[in-house]
Amino acid sequence: MIKTENLSKIFRTDEVETTALDEVSFEVKQGEFVAIMGPSGCGKSTLLNILGLLDNPSGGDYYFNDKEVSTFSERQRAKLRKKNIGFVFQSFNLIDELNVQENVELPLIYLGMPASQRRKRVEEVLEKMQIIHRRKHFPMQLSGGQQQRVAVARAVIANPHLILADEPTGNLDSANGEEVMNLLESLNNEGTTIIIVTHSQRDAEYAQRIVRLFDGQIITENIK
């Protein structure tokens, strides 16, 4: 599903050049659950942004479903993202002015799905995430764990092939964090490919493979 070859990312300012990724090559097969670990500043989030088509690499190749996408325009990347990728962030990234139902529905609006189909799909997903009883609440009326459930619901609403999660339990206590990881594990068991970036060894243990980065390079890959 995903393959990178000598992927590099360099950030430049007038005075400084920083290599965030240094010729990273790896693969993720359809249906895998992969955790990316490493110290702060090692390139984890940069790699996730490129895999999620939120950014382009400075060099190397990126194949998504056997198509080379590293030089795609923003319009091409956005089209591919909408149909294939769901995102879960540490900070939830919910829209405060929208209630739970409206936040989760948003990706379906972007896809042009008719309103009646949207309502049915949102109800199905909120039920699955056990948050339907809060559908008329706004993000600020929810606990951190509930907000992350809504974020996961929004990520899966369009049936993406891939979910990318950046520190999905970073702002949660251990009990709520475990609930979120169990949700991701359940989605993976149903066939969704999951890639998480995490500092948590406990969260990484949910994955089938752990990739460790250091100074922008893969130093180890452990298959469980």
PDB file of C-alpha atoms in Angstrom:
ATOM      1  CA  MET A   1       0.000   0.000   0.000  1.00  0.00           C
ATOM      2  CA  ILE A   2       2.804   2.383   0.962  1.00  0.00           C
ATOM      3  CA  LYS A   3       6.399   2.320  -0.194  1.00  0.00           C
ATOM      4  CA  THR A   4       9.099   4.954   0.210  1.00  0.00           C
ATOM      5  CA  GLU A   5      12.516   4.893  -1.423  1.00  0.00           C
ATOM      6  CA  ASN A   6      15.305   7.184  -0.150  1.00  0.00           C
ATOM      7  CA  LEU A   7      12.745   9.672   1.132  1.00  0.00           C
ATOM      8  CA  SER A   8      14.319  12.937   2.305  1.00  0.00           C
ATOM      9  CA  LYS A   9      12.981  16.170   3.753  1.00  0.00           C
ATOM     10  CA  ILE A  10      15.123  19.252   4.263  1.00  0.00           C
ATOM     11  CA  PHE A  11      13.865  22.456   5.890  1.00  0.00           C
ATOM     12  CA  ARG A  12      15.777  25.583   4.899  1.00  0.00           C
ATOM     13  CA  THR A  13      15.861  29.109   6.241  1.00  0.00           C
ATOM     14  CA  ASP A  14      18.239  31.935   5.299  1.00  0.00           C
ATOM     15  CA  GLU A  15      20.735  30.745   7.918  1.00  0.00           C
ATOM     16  CA  VAL A  16      19.979  27.102   8.727  1.00  0.00           C
ATOM     17  CA  GLU A  17      19.437  23.869   6.818  1.00  0.00           C
ATOM     18  CA  THR A  18      17.837  21.035   8.812  1.00  0.00           C
ATOM     19  CA  THR A  19      17.550  17.469   7.555  1.00  0.00           C
ATOM     20  CA  ALA A  20      14.338  16.050   9.026  1.00  0.00           C
ATOM     21  CA  LEU A  21      14.354  12.819   6.991  1.00  0.00           C
ATOM     22  CA  ASP A  22      17.495  11.233   5.560  1.00  0.00           C
ATOM     23  CA  GLU A  23      16.865   8.674   2.801  1.00  0.00           C
ATOM     24  CA  VAL A  24      14.098   6.732   4.544  1.00  0.00           C
ATOM     25  CA  SER A  25      13.004   3.535   2.773  1.00  0.00           C
ATOM     26  CA  PHE A  26      10.251   1.282   4.093  1.00  0.00           C
ATOM     27  CA  GLU A  27       6.949  -0.369   3.188  1.00  0.00           C
ATOM     28  CA  VAL A  28       3.541  -0.752   4.812  1.00  0.00           C
ATOM     29  CA  LYS A  29       1.235  -3.450   3.482  1.00  0.00           C
ATOM     30  CA  GLN A  30      -2.550  -3.217   3.337  1.00  0.00           C
ATOM     31  CA  GLY A  31      -4.034  -4.177   6.706  1.00  0.00           C
ATOM     32  CA  GLU A  32      -0.856  -3.634   8.769  1.00  0.00           C
ATOM     33  CA  PHE A  33      -0.691  -1.787  12.092  1.00  0.00           C
ATOM     34  CA  VAL A  34       2.649   0.039  12.324  1.00  0.00           C
ATOM     35  CA  ALA A  35       4.009   2.216  15.138  1.00  0.00           C
ATOM     36  CA  ILE A  36       6.718   4.820  14.474  1.00  0.00           C
ATOM     37  CA  MET A  37       8.796   5.693  17.538  1.00  0.00           C
ATOM     38  CA  GLY A  38      11.796   7.850  18.369  1.00  0.00           C
ATOM     39  CA  PRO A  39      12.883  10.913  20.362  1.00  0.00           C
ATOM     40  CA  SER A  40      11.452  14.370  19.760  1.00  0.00           C
ATOM     41  CA  GLY A  41      12.833  15.939  16.604  1.00  0.00           C
ATOM     42  CA  CYS A  42      13.779  12.639  14.962  1.00  0.00           C
ATOM     43  CA  GLY A  43      11.437  13.113  11.980  1.00  0.00           C
ATOM     44  CA  LYS A  44       8.377  11.082  13.066  1.00  0.00           C
ATOM     45  CA  SER A  45       5.737  13.737  12.441  1.00  0.00           C
ATOM     46  CA  THR A  46       7.482  14.901   9.265  1.00  0.00           C
ATOM     47  CA  LEU A  47       7.308  11.361   7.916  1.00  0.00           C
ATOM     48  CA  LEU A  48       3.644  11.065   8.890  1.00  0.00           C
ATOM     49  CA  ASN A  49       2.835  14.360   7.140  1.00  0.00           C
ATOM     50  CA  ILE A  50       4.439  13.120   3.930  1.00  0.00           C
ATOM     51  CA  LEU A  51       2.702   9.731   4.159  1.00  0.00           C
ATOM     52  CA  GLY A  52      -0.580  11.616   4.684  1.00  0.00           C
ATOM     53  CA  LEU A  53       0.049  13.797   1.618  1.00  0.00           C
ATOM     54  CA  LEU A  54       0.065  16.920   3.766  1.00  0.00           C
ATOM     55  CA  ASP A  55       3.586  17.719   2.561  1.00  0.00           C
ATOM     56  CA  ASN A  56       5.938  16.777  -0.270  1.00  0.00           C
ATOM     57  CA  PRO A  57       9.425  15.306   0.292  1.00  0.00           C
ATOM     58  CA  SER A  58      12.570  17.117  -0.787  1.00  0.00           C
ATOM     59  CA  GLY A  59      13.852  13.980  -2.485  1.00  0.00           C
ATOM     60  CA  GLY A  60      13.177  10.299  -3.017  1.00  0.00           C
ATOM     61  CA  ASP A  61      10.043   8.474  -4.096  1.00  0.00           C
ATOM     62  CA  TYR A  62       6.712   7.806  -2.385  1.00  0.00           C
ATOM     63  CA  TYR A  63       4.358   5.189  -3.802  1.00  0.00           C
ATOM     64  CA  PHE A  64       0.745   5.073  -2.602  1.00  0.00           C
ATOM     65  CA  ASN A  65      -1.198   2.078  -3.966  1.00  0.00           C
ATOM     66  CA  ASP A  66       1.576   1.605  -6.561  1.00  0.00           C
ATOM     67  CA  LYS A  67       1.316   5.202  -7.790  1.00  0.00           C
ATOM     68  CA  GLU A  68       4.270   7.572  -7.427  1.00  0.00           C
ATOM     69  CA  VAL A  69       2.837  10.593  -5.605  1.00  0.00           C
ATOM     70  CA  SER A  70       5.851  12.526  -4.280  1.00  0.00           C
ATOM     71  CA  THR A  71       5.541  15.290  -6.885  1.00  0.00           C
ATOM     72  CA  PHE A  72       1.747  15.605  -6.803  1.00  0.00           C
ATOM     73  CA  SER A  73       0.289  19.108  -6.715  1.00  0.00           C
ATOM     74  CA  GLU A  74      -1.754  20.198  -3.683  1.00  0.00           C
ATOM     75  CA  ARG A  75      -4.956  19.643  -5.666  1.00  0.00           C
ATOM     76  CA  GLN A  76      -3.902  16.071  -6.541  1.00  0.00           C
ATOM     77  CA  ARG A  77      -2.834  15.354  -2.952  1.00  0.00           C
ATOM     78  CA  ALA A  78      -6.121  16.699  -1.569  1.00  0.00           C
ATOM     79  CA  LYS A  79      -8.144  14.490  -3.913  1.00  0.00           C
ATOM     80  CA  LEU A  80      -6.166  11.402  -2.900  1.00  0.00           C
ATOM     81  CA  ARG A  81      -6.412  12.270   0.822  1.00  0.00           C
ATOM     82  CA  LYS A  82     -10.185  12.716   0.757  1.00  0.00           C
ATOM     83  CA  LYS A  83     -10.791   9.274  -0.703  1.00  0.00           C
ATOM     84  CA  ASN A  84      -8.134   7.251   1.094  1.00  0.00           C
ATOM     85  CA  ILE A  85      -6.789   8.705   4.363  1.00  0.00           C
ATOM     86  CA  GLY A  86      -8.203   9.534   7.797  1.00  0.00           C
ATOM     87  CA  PHE A  87      -6.260  11.528  10.404  1.00  0.00           C
ATOM     88  CA  VAL A  88      -6.270  11.441  14.218  1.00  0.00           C
ATOM     89  CA  PHE A  89      -4.292  14.149  16.027  1.00  0.00           C
ATOM     90  CA  GLN A  90      -3.060  14.556  19.596  1.00  0.00           C
ATOM     91  CA  SER A  91      -4.955  17.841  19.955  1.00  0.00           C
ATOM     92  CA  PHE A  92      -8.209  16.366  18.521  1.00  0.00           C
ATOM     93  CA  ASN A  93      -8.567  19.259  15.985  1.00  0.00           C
ATOM     94  CA  LEU A  94     -12.343  19.406  16.359  1.00  0.00           C
ATOM     95  CA  ILE A  95     -14.208  22.556  15.326  1.00  0.00           C
ATOM     96  CA  ASP A  96     -15.544  24.213  18.481  1.00  0.00           C
ATOM     97  CA  GLU A  97     -18.505  25.855  16.715  1.00  0.00           C
ATOM     98  CA  LEU A  98     -19.811  22.514  15.402  1.00  0.00           C
ATOM     99  CA  ASN A  99     -21.461  19.825  17.499  1.00  0.00           C
ATOM    100  CA  VAL A 100     -20.330  16.200  17.489  1.00  0.00           C
ATOM    101  CA  GLN A 101     -22.609  15.174  14.634  1.00  0.00           C
ATOM    102  CA  GLU A 102     -21.531  18.141  12.496  1.00  0.00           C
ATOM    103  CA  ASN A 103     -17.813  17.565  13.159  1.00  0.00           C
ATOM    104  CA  VAL A 104     -18.055  13.928  12.101  1.00  0.00           C
ATOM    105  CA  GLU A 105     -20.220  14.743   9.072  1.00  0.00           C
ATOM    106  CA  LEU A 106     -17.762  17.278   7.628  1.00  0.00           C
ATOM    107  CA  PRO A 107     -15.630  14.884   5.502  1.00  0.00           C
ATOM    108  CA  LEU A 108     -18.788  13.521   3.859  1.00  0.00           C
ATOM    109  CA  ILE A 109     -19.844  17.045   2.895  1.00  0.00           C
ATOM    110  CA  TYR A 110     -16.463  17.537   1.209  1.00  0.00           C
ATOM    111  CA  LEU A 111     -17.059  14.280  -0.684  1.00  0.00           C
ATOM    112  CA  GLY A 112     -20.456  15.528  -1.891  1.00  0.00           C
ATOM    113  CA  MET A 113     -22.517  12.778  -0.249  1.00  0.00           C
ATOM    114  CA  PRO A 114     -26.299  13.487  -0.159  1.00  0.00           C
ATOM    115  CA  ALA A 115     -27.657  14.658   3.208  1.00  0.00           C
ATOM    116  CA  SER A 116     -29.831  11.575   3.849  1.00  0.00           C
ATOM    117  CA  GLN A 117     -26.869   9.238   3.307  1.00  0.00           C
ATOM    118  CA  ARG A 118     -24.663  11.451   5.482  1.00  0.00           C
ATOM    119  CA  ARG A 119     -27.067  11.287   8.429  1.00  0.00           C
ATOM    120  CA  LYS A 120     -27.313   7.507   8.231  1.00  0.00           C
ATOM    121  CA  ARG A 121     -23.549   7.056   7.998  1.00  0.00           C
ATOM    122  CA  VAL A 122     -22.864   9.465  10.890  1.00  0.00           C
ATOM    123  CA  GLU A 123     -25.336   7.627  13.129  1.00  0.00           C
ATOM    124  CA  GLU A 124     -23.706   4.281  12.289  1.00  0.00           C
ATOM    125  CA  VAL A 125     -20.220   5.517  13.129  1.00  0.00           C
ATOM    126  CA  LEU A 126     -21.198   7.384  16.306  1.00  0.00           C
ATOM    127  CA  GLU A 127     -22.967   4.247  17.480  1.00  0.00           C
ATOM    128  CA  LYS A 128     -19.884   2.179  16.763  1.00  0.00           C
ATOM    129  CA  MET A 129     -17.675   4.653  18.654  1.00  0.00           C
ATOM    130  CA  GLN A 130     -20.159   4.649  21.557  1.00  0.00           C
ATOM    131  CA  ILE A 131     -20.550   8.420  21.462  1.00  0.00           C
ATOM    132  CA  ILE A 132     -23.982   8.774  19.801  1.00  0.00           C
ATOM    133  CA  HIS A 133     -25.545   9.939  23.092  1.00  0.00           C
ATOM    134  CA  ARG A 134     -23.333  13.049  22.811  1.00  0.00           C
ATOM    135  CA  ARG A 135     -24.080  13.874  19.178  1.00  0.00           C
ATOM    136  CA  LYS A 136     -25.662  17.269  19.942  1.00  0.00           C
ATOM    137  CA  HIS A 137     -22.911  18.293  22.369  1.00  0.00           C
ATOM    138  CA  PHE A 138     -20.094  20.656  21.415  1.00  0.00           C
ATOM    139  CA  PRO A 139     -16.398  19.727  21.859  1.00  0.00           C
ATOM    140  CA  MET A 140     -15.970  21.903  24.960  1.00  0.00           C
ATOM    141  CA  GLN A 141     -18.774  19.930  26.638  1.00  0.00           C
ATOM    142  CA  LEU A 142     -16.884  16.640  26.241  1.00  0.00           C
ATOM    143  CA  SER A 143     -14.062  14.993  28.160  1.00  0.00           C
ATOM    144  CA  GLY A 144     -10.714  14.451  26.441  1.00  0.00           C
ATOM    145  CA  GLY A 145     -11.493  10.803  25.855  1.00  0.00           C
ATOM    146  CA  GLN A 146     -14.866  11.650  24.329  1.00  0.00           C
ATOM    147  CA  GLN A 147     -13.295  14.274  22.068  1.00  0.00           C
ATOM    148  CA  GLN A 148     -10.790  11.736  20.796  1.00  0.00           C
ATOM    149  CA  ARG A 149     -13.614   9.251  20.136  1.00  0.00           C
ATOM    150  CA  VAL A 150     -15.250  11.930  17.992  1.00  0.00           C
ATOM    151  CA  ALA A 151     -11.934  12.536  16.228  1.00  0.00           C
ATOM    152  CA  VAL A 152     -11.618   8.817  15.472  1.00  0.00           C
ATOM    153  CA  ALA A 153     -15.230   8.776  14.227  1.00  0.00           C
ATOM    154  CA  ARG A 154     -14.432  11.667  11.884  1.00  0.00           C
ATOM    155  CA  ALA A 155     -11.308   9.869  10.672  1.00  0.00           C
ATOM    156  CA  VAL A 156     -13.205   6.704   9.716  1.00  0.00           C
ATOM    157  CA  ILE A 157     -16.473   8.242   8.479  1.00  0.00           C
ATOM    158  CA  ALA A 158     -15.493   8.014   4.793  1.00  0.00           C
ATOM    159  CA  ASN A 159     -14.207   4.425   5.087  1.00  0.00           C
ATOM    160  CA  PRO A 160     -10.550   5.311   4.435  1.00  0.00           C
ATOM    161  CA  HIS A 161      -8.043   2.611   3.573  1.00  0.00           C
ATOM    162  CA  LEU A 162      -5.447   4.232   5.855  1.00  0.00           C
ATOM    163  CA  ILE A 163      -5.592   5.963   9.238  1.00  0.00           C
ATOM    164  CA  LEU A 164      -2.637   8.069  10.376  1.00  0.00           C
ATOM    165  CA  ALA A 165      -2.560   8.912  14.081  1.00  0.00           C
ATOM    166  CA  ASP A 166      -0.048  11.397  15.547  1.00  0.00           C
ATOM    167  CA  GLU A 167       0.300  10.804  19.323  1.00  0.00           C
ATOM    168  CA  PRO A 168      -3.413   9.856  19.560  1.00  0.00           C
ATOM    169  CA  THR A 169      -3.272   9.332  23.341  1.00  0.00           C
ATOM    170  CA  GLY A 170      -0.850  12.147  24.151  1.00  0.00           C
ATOM    171  CA  ASN A 171      -3.474  14.356  25.826  1.00  0.00           C
ATOM    172  CA  LEU A 172      -5.373  11.539  27.542  1.00  0.00           C
ATOM    173  CA  ASP A 173      -5.124   9.738  30.860  1.00  0.00           C
ATOM    174  CA  SER A 174      -4.240   6.055  30.795  1.00  0.00           C
ATOM    175  CA  ALA A 175      -7.827   4.760  30.869  1.00  0.00           C
ATOM    176  CA  ASN A 176      -9.021   6.975  28.020  1.00  0.00           C
ATOM    177  CA  GLY A 177      -5.810   6.322  26.120  1.00  0.00           C
ATOM    178  CA  GLU A 178      -6.391   2.600  26.337  1.00  0.00           C
ATOM    179  CA  GLU A 179      -9.946   3.033  25.019  1.00  0.00           C
ATOM    180  CA  VAL A 180      -8.686   4.965  21.989  1.00  0.00           C
ATOM    181  CA  MET A 181      -5.998   2.369  21.236  1.00  0.00           C
ATOM    182  CA  ASN A 182      -8.601  -0.390  21.519  1.00  0.00           C
ATOM    183  CA  LEU A 183     -10.720   1.476  18.966  1.00  0.00           C
ATOM    184  CA  LEU A 184      -7.777   1.689  16.565  1.00  0.00           C
ATOM    185  CA  GLU A 185      -6.995  -1.989  17.102  1.00  0.00           C
ATOM    186  CA  SER A 186     -10.612  -2.872  16.357  1.00  0.00           C
ATOM    187  CA  LEU A 187     -10.523  -0.870  13.125  1.00  0.00           C
ATOM    188  CA  ASN A 188      -7.302  -2.631  12.141  1.00  0.00           C
ATOM    189  CA  ASN A 189      -8.903  -6.009  12.814  1.00  0.00           C
ATOM    190  CA  GLU A 190     -11.604  -5.002  10.324  1.00  0.00           C
ATOM    191  CA  GLY A 191      -8.963  -4.378   7.647  1.00  0.00           C
ATOM    192  CA  THR A 192      -8.003  -0.708   7.984  1.00  0.00           C
ATOM    193  CA  THR A 193      -4.294   0.035   7.738  1.00  0.00           C
ATOM    194  CA  ILE A 194      -3.090   1.993  10.790  1.00  0.00           C
ATOM    195  CA  ILE A 195       0.126   3.976  11.246  1.00  0.00           C
ATOM    196  CA  ILE A 196       0.698   5.742  14.563  1.00  0.00           C
ATOM    197  CA  VAL A 197       3.453   8.029  15.770  1.00  0.00           C
ATOM    198  CA  THR A 198       3.952   7.627  19.510  1.00  0.00           C
ATOM    199  CA  HIS A 199       6.348   8.069  22.417  1.00  0.00           C
ATOM    200  CA  SER A 200       4.416   5.430  24.352  1.00  0.00           C
ATOM    201  CA  GLN A 201       5.812   1.916  24.404  1.00  0.00           C
ATOM    202  CA  ARG A 202       2.436   0.740  25.700  1.00  0.00           C
ATOM    203  CA  ASP A 203       0.653   2.190  22.665  1.00  0.00           C
ATOM    204  CA  ALA A 204       3.298   0.791  20.321  1.00  0.00           C
ATOM    205  CA  GLU A 205       2.607  -2.713  21.639  1.00  0.00           C
ATOM    206  CA  TYR A 206      -0.760  -2.638  19.843  1.00  0.00           C
ATOM    207  CA  ALA A 207       1.120  -2.561  16.513  1.00  0.00           C
ATOM    208  CA  GLN A 208       2.360  -5.540  14.541  1.00  0.00           C
ATOM    209  CA  ARG A 209       5.600  -3.727  13.711  1.00  0.00           C
ATOM    210  CA  ILE A 210       7.585  -0.985  15.435  1.00  0.00           C
ATOM    211  CA  VAL A 211       9.790   1.319  13.324  1.00  0.00           C
ATOM    212  CA  ARG A 212      12.312   3.407  15.271  1.00  0.00           C
ATOM    213  CA  LEU A 213      13.683   6.672  13.896  1.00  0.00           C
ATOM    214  CA  PHE A 214      16.752   8.580  15.020  1.00  0.00           C
ATOM    215  CA  ASP A 215      18.132  11.721  13.350  1.00  0.00           C
ATOM    216  CA  GLY A 216      15.823  11.233  10.389  1.00  0.00           C
ATOM    217  CA  GLN A 217      16.842   7.644   9.687  1.00  0.00           C
ATOM    218  CA  ILE A 218      15.294   4.254  10.421  1.00  0.00           C
ATOM    219  CA  ILE A 219      17.580   2.498  12.886  1.00  0.00           C
ATOM    220  CA  THR A 220      15.488  -0.600  13.711  1.00  0.00           C
ATOM    221  CA  GLU A 221      12.310  -2.387  12.632  1.00  0.00           C
ATOM    222  CA  ASN A 222      10.848  -4.929  15.045  1.00  0.00           C
ATOM    223  CA  ILE A 223       8.125  -7.321  13.906  1.00  0.00           C
ATOM    224  CA  LYS A 224       6.112  -8.785  16.780  1.00  0.00           C
TER     225      LYS A 224
END
